């Protein structure tokens, strides 16, 4: 069974803090993705990575950065958290050339106060 | 115009009925189409995917794709209360296995 884990289920941070969200997958997948999900807006792609040290901007990268130093780990960084970044963050992974089924982690509910 | 559009619902159907969920997309070059189910507070899980025009059946679920009209639908036969969830339509424009998601349709199956 593919397993995608995220470091926290719930996180509360203050405006201006630097926030790290970690995602780890145990199936040697090449592609990893970070989404945020907001009511009425669905899942929106923030960043994705198709290999170690490689990254590509998604649809809403502003205010975020990512790091992928190891194949199994993809980190999302909020450089200076703002209240409009309060959201559910979902990580997903898929093998290269896979059937496009993205395996999702359990999500991190981030609240910025 | 959103790239993938779904009616937000809620779509309310009685137990045992057929639930019909629809999705339209704007990119004619889209290659692959997916339906994910998401229970409240949980992450999405894949229930169907379809690549070719026509119908694809899996148990109580049937996905239908019409590329000329740019729509994809999901039929759930013999709907059960456990089917109550948000259904997300996702479209792959190709490359890097990216998916573009619709906002989802909330389905409520009442006994």
PDB file of C-alpha atoms in Angstrom:
ATOM      1  CA  UNK A   1       0.000   0.000   0.000  1.00  0.00           C
ATOM      2  CA  UNK A   2       1.244   3.439  -0.938  1.00  0.00           C
ATOM      3  CA  UNK A   3       1.641   5.624   2.065  1.00  0.00           C
ATOM      4  CA  UNK A   4       1.898   9.397   2.018  1.00  0.00           C
ATOM      5  CA  UNK A   5       2.309  11.024   5.398  1.00  0.00           C
ATOM      6  CA  UNK A   6       2.252  14.654   6.435  1.00  0.00           C
ATOM      7  CA  UNK A   7       3.998  16.007   9.497  1.00  0.00           C
ATOM      8  CA  UNK A   8       0.968  17.513  11.218  1.00  0.00           C
ATOM      9  CA  UNK A   9      -2.810  17.164  11.002  1.00  0.00           C
ATOM     10  CA  UNK A  10      -3.458  20.507  12.636  1.00  0.00           C
ATOM     11  CA  UNK A  11      -1.168  23.506  12.928  1.00  0.00           C
ATOM     12  CA  UNK A  12      -1.717  26.979  14.344  1.00  0.00           C
ATOM     13  CA  UNK A  13       0.811  29.671  13.530  1.00  0.00           C
ATOM     14  CA  UNK A  14       1.035  33.434  13.919  1.00  0.00           C
ATOM     15  CA  UNK A  15       1.202  35.985  11.131  1.00  0.00           C
ATOM     16  CA  UNK A  16       4.775  36.480   9.970  1.00  0.00           C
ATOM     17  CA  UNK A  17       6.075  33.126  11.180  1.00  0.00           C
ATOM     18  CA  UNK A  18       8.012  30.825   8.877  1.00  0.00           C
ATOM     19  CA  UNK A  19       6.083  27.572   8.491  1.00  0.00           C
ATOM     20  CA  UNK A  20       7.331  24.199   7.286  1.00  0.00           C
ATOM     21  CA  UNK A  21       4.950  21.496   6.102  1.00  0.00           C
ATOM     22  CA  UNK A  22       6.561  18.133   5.505  1.00  0.00           C
ATOM     23  CA  UNK A  23       5.398  15.318   3.253  1.00  0.00           C
ATOM     24  CA  UNK A  24       6.957  11.870   3.018  1.00  0.00           C
ATOM     25  CA  UNK A  25       6.059   9.012   0.671  1.00  0.00           C
ATOM     26  CA  UNK A  26       7.365   5.500   0.961  1.00  0.00           C
ATOM     27  CA  UNK A  27       6.881   4.198  -2.594  1.00  0.00           C
ATOM     28  CA  UNK A  28       9.835   5.735  -4.423  1.00  0.00           C
ATOM     29  CA  UNK A  29       7.574   8.022  -6.472  1.00  0.00           C
ATOM     30  CA  UNK A  30       9.243  10.588  -8.684  1.00  0.00           C
ATOM     31  CA  UNK A  31       6.438  13.161  -8.756  1.00  0.00           C
ATOM     32  CA  UNK A  32       5.188  14.983  -5.700  1.00  0.00           C
ATOM     33  CA  UNK A  33       2.638  17.771  -5.385  1.00  0.00           C
ATOM     34  CA  UNK A  34       1.417  20.338  -2.898  1.00  0.00           C
ATOM     35  CA  UNK A  35      -2.164  21.586  -3.064  1.00  0.00           C
ATOM     36  CA  UNK A  36      -4.309  23.787  -0.928  1.00  0.00           C
ATOM     37  CA  UNK A  37      -8.025  23.208  -0.624  1.00  0.00           C
ATOM     38  CA  UNK A  38     -10.514  25.918   0.207  1.00  0.00           C
ATOM     39  CA  UNK A  39     -14.326  25.771   0.269  1.00  0.00           C
ATOM     40  CA  UNK A  40     -15.799  26.451  -3.161  1.00  0.00           C
ATOM     41  CA  UNK A  41     -12.380  26.528  -4.830  1.00  0.00           C
ATOM     42  CA  UNK A  42     -11.407  22.886  -4.876  1.00  0.00           C
ATOM     43  CA  UNK A  43      -7.786  21.782  -4.919  1.00  0.00           C
ATOM     44  CA  UNK A  44      -5.327  24.292  -6.304  1.00  0.00           C
ATOM     45  CA  UNK A  45      -1.782  23.309  -7.191  1.00  0.00           C
ATOM     46  CA  UNK A  46       0.910  25.294  -5.390  1.00  0.00           C
ATOM     47  CA  UNK A  47       4.117  23.554  -6.471  1.00  0.00           C
ATOM     48  CA  UNK A  48       5.185  20.194  -7.791  1.00  0.00           C
ATOM     49  CA  UNK A  49       8.424  18.318  -8.190  1.00  0.00           C
ATOM     50  CA  UNK A  50       9.291  15.630 -10.703  1.00  0.00           C
ATOM     51  CA  UNK A  51      12.699  14.759  -9.306  1.00  0.00           C
ATOM     52  CA  UNK A  52      15.086  15.489  -6.470  1.00  0.00           C
ATOM     53  CA  UNK A  53      16.035  19.172  -6.393  1.00  0.00           C
ATOM     54  CA  UNK A  54      13.606  19.883  -9.233  1.00  0.00           C
ATOM     55  CA  UNK A  55      10.542  22.026  -8.753  1.00  0.00           C
ATOM     56  CA  UNK A  56       7.891  23.674 -10.868  1.00  0.00           C
ATOM     57  CA  UNK A  57       5.398  26.378  -9.972  1.00  0.00           C
ATOM     58  CA  UNK A  58       1.777  25.445  -9.961  1.00  0.00           C
ATOM     59  CA  UNK A  59      -1.174  27.778 -10.258  1.00  0.00           C
ATOM     60  CA  UNK A  60      -0.770  29.678  -6.971  1.00  0.00           C
ATOM     61  CA  UNK A  61       2.924  29.703  -5.925  1.00  0.00           C
ATOM     62  CA  UNK A  62       2.991  33.231  -4.477  1.00  0.00           C
ATOM     63  CA  UNK A  63       3.983  33.261  -0.820  1.00  0.00           C
ATOM     64  CA  UNK A  64       5.266  29.678  -0.908  1.00  0.00           C
ATOM     65  CA  UNK A  65       8.479  27.872  -1.652  1.00  0.00           C
ATOM     66  CA  UNK A  66       9.407  24.203  -1.689  1.00  0.00           C
ATOM     67  CA  UNK A  67      12.349  21.949  -1.067  1.00  0.00           C
ATOM     68  CA  UNK A  68      13.062  18.459  -2.283  1.00  0.00           C
ATOM     69  CA  UNK A  69      16.462  17.273  -1.071  1.00  0.00           C
ATOM     70  CA  UNK A  70      15.518  13.602  -0.968  1.00  0.00           C
ATOM     71  CA  UNK A  71      13.227  11.659  -3.250  1.00  0.00           C
ATOM     72  CA  UNK A  72      10.824  10.650  -0.519  1.00  0.00           C
ATOM     73  CA  UNK A  73      10.412  14.069   1.072  1.00  0.00           C
ATOM     74  CA  UNK A  74       8.798  17.227  -0.289  1.00  0.00           C
ATOM     75  CA  UNK A  75       8.544  20.253   1.947  1.00  0.00           C
ATOM     76  CA  UNK A  76       6.300  23.274   1.574  1.00  0.00           C
ATOM     77  CA  UNK A  77       7.546  26.496   3.146  1.00  0.00           C
ATOM     78  CA  UNK A  78       5.518  29.563   3.982  1.00  0.00           C
ATOM     79  CA  UNK A  79       8.202  32.223   4.234  1.00  0.00           C
ATOM     80  CA  UNK A  80       6.040  34.665   6.206  1.00  0.00           C
ATOM     81  CA  UNK A  81       2.647  33.238   7.038  1.00  0.00           C
ATOM     82  CA  UNK A  82      -0.392  35.389   6.425  1.00  0.00           C
ATOM     83  CA  UNK A  83      -4.031  34.920   7.409  1.00  0.00           C
ATOM     84  CA  UNK A  84      -5.021  34.274   3.780  1.00  0.00           C
ATOM     85  CA  UNK A  85      -2.856  31.157   3.902  1.00  0.00           C
ATOM     86  CA  UNK A  86      -5.212  29.561   6.394  1.00  0.00           C
ATOM     87  CA  UNK A  87      -6.287  26.442   4.526  1.00  0.00           C
ATOM     88  CA  UNK A  88      -6.130  22.668   4.202  1.00  0.00           C
ATOM     89  CA  UNK A  89      -2.836  21.614   2.631  1.00  0.00           C
ATOM     90  CA  UNK A  90      -2.654  18.307   0.820  1.00  0.00           C
ATOM     91  CA  UNK A  91       0.413  16.514  -0.436  1.00  0.00           C
ATOM     92  CA  UNK A  92       0.240  13.898  -3.197  1.00  0.00           C
ATOM     93  CA  UNK A  93       2.619  11.647  -5.074  1.00  0.00           C
ATOM     94  CA  UNK A  94       2.653   9.523  -8.217  1.00  0.00           C
ATOM     95  CA  UNK A  95       5.320   7.422  -9.938  1.00  0.00           C
ATOM     96  CA  UNK A  96       6.763   8.638 -13.201  1.00  0.00           C
ATOM     97  CA  UNK A  97       4.702   7.305 -16.071  1.00  0.00           C
ATOM     98  CA  UNK A  98       2.026   6.102 -13.661  1.00  0.00           C
ATOM     99  CA  UNK A  99      -1.652   5.911 -14.325  1.00  0.00           C
ATOM    100  CA  UNK A 100      -2.092   9.451 -13.055  1.00  0.00           C
ATOM    101  CA  UNK A 101      -3.695   8.277  -9.849  1.00  0.00           C
ATOM    102  CA  UNK A 102      -2.375  10.681  -7.284  1.00  0.00           C
ATOM    103  CA  UNK A 103      -2.007   9.256  -3.799  1.00  0.00           C
ATOM    104  CA  UNK A 104      -2.878  11.845  -1.183  1.00  0.00           C
ATOM    105  CA  UNK A 105      -1.636  12.349   2.334  1.00  0.00           C
ATOM    106  CA  UNK A 106      -4.111  12.982   5.170  1.00  0.00           C
ATOM    107  CA  UNK A 107      -3.788  16.761   4.928  1.00  0.00           C
ATOM    108  CA  UNK A 108      -2.658  19.509   7.275  1.00  0.00           C
ATOM    109  CA  UNK A 109      -5.216  22.019   8.491  1.00  0.00           C
ATOM    110  CA  UNK A 110      -3.199  25.234   8.945  1.00  0.00           C
ATOM    111  CA  UNK A 111      -4.632  28.210  10.781  1.00  0.00           C
ATOM    112  CA  UNK A 112      -2.730  31.491  10.715  1.00  0.00           C
ATOM    113  CA  UNK A 113      -3.829  33.975  13.371  1.00  0.00           C
TER     114      UNK A 113
ATOM    115  CA  UNK B   1     -13.839  30.749 -17.023  1.00  0.00           C
ATOM    116  CA  UNK B   2     -12.735  27.960 -14.703  1.00  0.00           C
ATOM    117  CA  UNK B   3     -10.854  25.135 -16.364  1.00  0.00           C
ATOM    118  CA  UNK B   4     -12.886  22.394 -14.718  1.00  0.00           C
ATOM    119  CA  UNK B   5     -16.443  23.169 -13.665  1.00  0.00           C
ATOM    120  CA  UNK B   6     -18.789  21.240 -11.431  1.00  0.00           C
ATOM    121  CA  UNK B   7     -22.101  22.093  -9.850  1.00  0.00           C
ATOM    122  CA  UNK B   8     -21.359  22.562  -6.157  1.00  0.00           C
ATOM    123  CA  UNK B   9     -24.621  20.968  -5.055  1.00  0.00           C
ATOM    124  CA  UNK B  10     -25.699  19.620  -2.724  1.00  0.00           C
ATOM    125  CA  UNK B  11     -27.189  16.948  -4.910  1.00  0.00           C
ATOM    126  CA  UNK B  12     -29.722  15.112  -2.805  1.00  0.00           C
ATOM    127  CA  UNK B  13     -30.935  11.652  -3.862  1.00  0.00           C
ATOM    128  CA  UNK B  14     -32.913   8.963  -2.051  1.00  0.00           C
ATOM    129  CA  UNK B  15     -31.266   5.685  -1.142  1.00  0.00           C
ATOM    130  CA  UNK B  16     -31.367   3.241  -4.051  1.00  0.00           C
ATOM    131  CA  UNK B  17     -31.637   5.935  -6.725  1.00  0.00           C
ATOM    132  CA  UNK B  18     -29.113   6.833  -9.414  1.00  0.00           C
ATOM    133  CA  UNK B  19     -26.917   9.839  -8.670  1.00  0.00           C
ATOM    134  CA  UNK B  20     -25.618  11.707 -11.703  1.00  0.00           C
ATOM    135  CA  UNK B  21     -22.623  14.001 -11.318  1.00  0.00           C
ATOM    136  CA  UNK B  22     -21.398  16.188 -14.145  1.00  0.00           C
ATOM    137  CA  UNK B  23     -18.196  17.995 -15.026  1.00  0.00           C
ATOM    138  CA  UNK B  24     -17.142  20.167 -17.955  1.00  0.00           C
ATOM    139  CA  UNK B  25     -13.615  21.165 -18.906  1.00  0.00           C
ATOM    140  CA  UNK B  26     -12.163  23.853 -21.135  1.00  0.00           C
ATOM    141  CA  UNK B  27      -8.915  22.371 -22.483  1.00  0.00           C
ATOM    142  CA  UNK B  28      -9.661  20.340 -25.610  1.00  0.00           C
ATOM    143  CA  UNK B  29      -6.225  18.731 -25.382  1.00  0.00           C
ATOM    144  CA  UNK B  30      -6.999  17.074 -22.052  1.00  0.00           C
ATOM    145  CA  UNK B  31      -5.995  13.438 -22.030  1.00  0.00           C
ATOM    146  CA  UNK B  32      -7.244  11.777 -18.880  1.00  0.00           C
ATOM    147  CA  UNK B  33     -10.183  12.240 -16.577  1.00  0.00           C
ATOM    148  CA  UNK B  34     -10.641  11.223 -12.976  1.00  0.00           C
ATOM    149  CA  UNK B  35     -13.282  11.096 -10.303  1.00  0.00           C
ATOM    150  CA  UNK B  36     -12.179  11.348  -6.686  1.00  0.00           C
ATOM    151  CA  UNK B  37     -14.384  10.927  -3.641  1.00  0.00           C
ATOM    152  CA  UNK B  38     -13.672  12.971  -0.540  1.00  0.00           C
ATOM    153  CA  UNK B  39     -15.357  12.380   2.775  1.00  0.00           C
ATOM    154  CA  UNK B  40     -15.580  15.294   5.169  1.00  0.00           C
ATOM    155  CA  UNK B  41     -12.242  15.839   6.890  1.00  0.00           C
ATOM    156  CA  UNK B  42     -10.490  13.218   4.770  1.00  0.00           C
ATOM    157  CA  UNK B  43      -8.213  13.357   1.733  1.00  0.00           C
ATOM    158  CA  UNK B  44      -9.452  12.509  -1.781  1.00  0.00           C
ATOM    159  CA  UNK B  45      -9.434   8.920  -2.983  1.00  0.00           C
ATOM    160  CA  UNK B  46      -9.641   7.821  -6.606  1.00  0.00           C
ATOM    161  CA  UNK B  47     -12.781   5.941  -7.602  1.00  0.00           C
ATOM    162  CA  UNK B  48     -12.721   6.044 -11.421  1.00  0.00           C
ATOM    163  CA  UNK B  49     -10.598   7.164 -14.323  1.00  0.00           C
ATOM    164  CA  UNK B  50     -11.386   7.240 -18.035  1.00  0.00           C
ATOM    165  CA  UNK B  51      -9.294   7.995 -21.107  1.00  0.00           C
ATOM    166  CA  UNK B  52     -11.532   7.145 -24.071  1.00  0.00           C
ATOM    167  CA  UNK B  53     -14.897   8.377 -25.242  1.00  0.00           C
ATOM    168  CA  UNK B  54     -17.801   6.311 -24.032  1.00  0.00           C
ATOM    169  CA  UNK B  55     -18.664   4.547 -20.803  1.00  0.00           C
ATOM    170  CA  UNK B  56     -16.539   2.757 -18.261  1.00  0.00           C
ATOM    171  CA  UNK B  57     -18.192   0.707 -15.560  1.00  0.00           C
ATOM    172  CA  UNK B  58     -16.821  -0.439 -12.216  1.00  0.00           C
ATOM    173  CA  UNK B  59     -19.339  -1.965  -9.863  1.00  0.00           C
ATOM    174  CA  UNK B  60     -22.004   0.612  -9.055  1.00  0.00           C
ATOM    175  CA  UNK B  61     -20.004   3.392 -10.724  1.00  0.00           C
ATOM    176  CA  UNK B  62     -20.035   4.382 -14.395  1.00  0.00           C
ATOM    177  CA  UNK B  63     -17.877   7.124 -15.838  1.00  0.00           C
ATOM    178  CA  UNK B  64     -18.928   8.673 -19.131  1.00  0.00           C
ATOM    179  CA  UNK B  65     -16.693  10.773 -21.359  1.00  0.00           C
ATOM    180  CA  UNK B  66     -17.640  12.910 -24.339  1.00  0.00           C
ATOM    181  CA  UNK B  67     -14.575  14.723 -25.631  1.00  0.00           C
ATOM    182  CA  UNK B  68     -16.450  16.506 -28.428  1.00  0.00           C
ATOM    183  CA  UNK B  69     -18.729  18.140 -25.868  1.00  0.00           C
ATOM    184  CA  UNK B  70     -15.973  18.399 -23.262  1.00  0.00           C
ATOM    185  CA  UNK B  71     -17.839  16.789 -20.446  1.00  0.00           C
ATOM    186  CA  UNK B  72     -17.359  13.848 -18.176  1.00  0.00           C
ATOM    187  CA  UNK B  73     -19.937  12.420 -15.828  1.00  0.00           C
ATOM    188  CA  UNK B  74     -20.179   9.902 -13.010  1.00  0.00           C
ATOM    189  CA  UNK B  75     -23.241   7.767 -12.384  1.00  0.00           C
ATOM    190  CA  UNK B  76     -23.701   6.004  -9.075  1.00  0.00           C
ATOM    191  CA  UNK B  77     -26.333   3.289  -9.188  1.00  0.00           C
ATOM    192  CA  UNK B  78     -28.192   2.047  -6.118  1.00  0.00           C
ATOM    193  CA  UNK B  79     -26.917   5.015  -4.111  1.00  0.00           C
ATOM    194  CA  UNK B  80     -26.185   4.342  -0.439  1.00  0.00           C
ATOM    195  CA  UNK B  81     -25.909   6.734   2.493  1.00  0.00           C
ATOM    196  CA  UNK B  82     -22.198   5.805   2.595  1.00  0.00           C
ATOM    197  CA  UNK B  83     -21.861   7.428  -0.846  1.00  0.00           C
ATOM    198  CA  UNK B  84     -22.561  10.815   0.744  1.00  0.00           C
ATOM    199  CA  UNK B  85     -19.368  12.779   0.107  1.00  0.00           C
ATOM    200  CA  UNK B  86     -17.902  15.421  -2.153  1.00  0.00           C
ATOM    201  CA  UNK B  87     -17.000  14.179  -5.618  1.00  0.00           C
ATOM    202  CA  UNK B  88     -14.090  15.877  -7.337  1.00  0.00           C
ATOM    203  CA  UNK B  89     -13.612  15.814 -11.080  1.00  0.00           C
ATOM    204  CA  UNK B  90      -9.993  16.086 -12.214  1.00  0.00           C
ATOM    205  CA  UNK B  91      -8.522  16.505 -15.673  1.00  0.00           C
ATOM    206  CA  UNK B  92      -4.995  15.895 -16.852  1.00  0.00           C
ATOM    207  CA  UNK B  93      -3.720  18.289 -19.492  1.00  0.00           C
ATOM    208  CA  UNK B  94      -0.690  16.072 -19.956  1.00  0.00           C
ATOM    209  CA  UNK B  95       2.880  16.356 -18.710  1.00  0.00           C
ATOM    210  CA  UNK B  96       4.288  15.713 -15.258  1.00  0.00           C
ATOM    211  CA  UNK B  97       1.109  13.917 -14.266  1.00  0.00           C
ATOM    212  CA  UNK B  98      -0.481  17.227 -13.292  1.00  0.00           C
ATOM    213  CA  UNK B  99      -4.158  17.293 -12.495  1.00  0.00           C
ATOM    214  CA  UNK B 100      -6.583  20.195 -12.553  1.00  0.00           C
ATOM    215  CA  UNK B 101      -9.443  19.760 -10.116  1.00  0.00           C
ATOM    216  CA  UNK B 102     -12.972  21.074 -10.122  1.00  0.00           C
ATOM    217  CA  UNK B 103     -14.396  22.508  -6.917  1.00  0.00           C
ATOM    218  CA  UNK B 104     -16.430  19.356  -6.296  1.00  0.00           C
ATOM    219  CA  UNK B 105     -20.078  18.363  -6.025  1.00  0.00           C
ATOM    220  CA  UNK B 106     -21.483  17.474  -2.648  1.00  0.00           C
ATOM    221  CA  UNK B 107     -23.719  14.405  -2.776  1.00  0.00           C
ATOM    222  CA  UNK B 108     -26.191  13.610  -0.022  1.00  0.00           C
ATOM    223  CA  UNK B 109     -27.948  10.227  -0.089  1.00  0.00           C
ATOM    224  CA  UNK B 110     -30.859  10.110   2.333  1.00  0.00           C
ATOM    225  CA  UNK B 111     -32.493   6.922   3.646  1.00  0.00           C
TER     226      UNK B 111
END
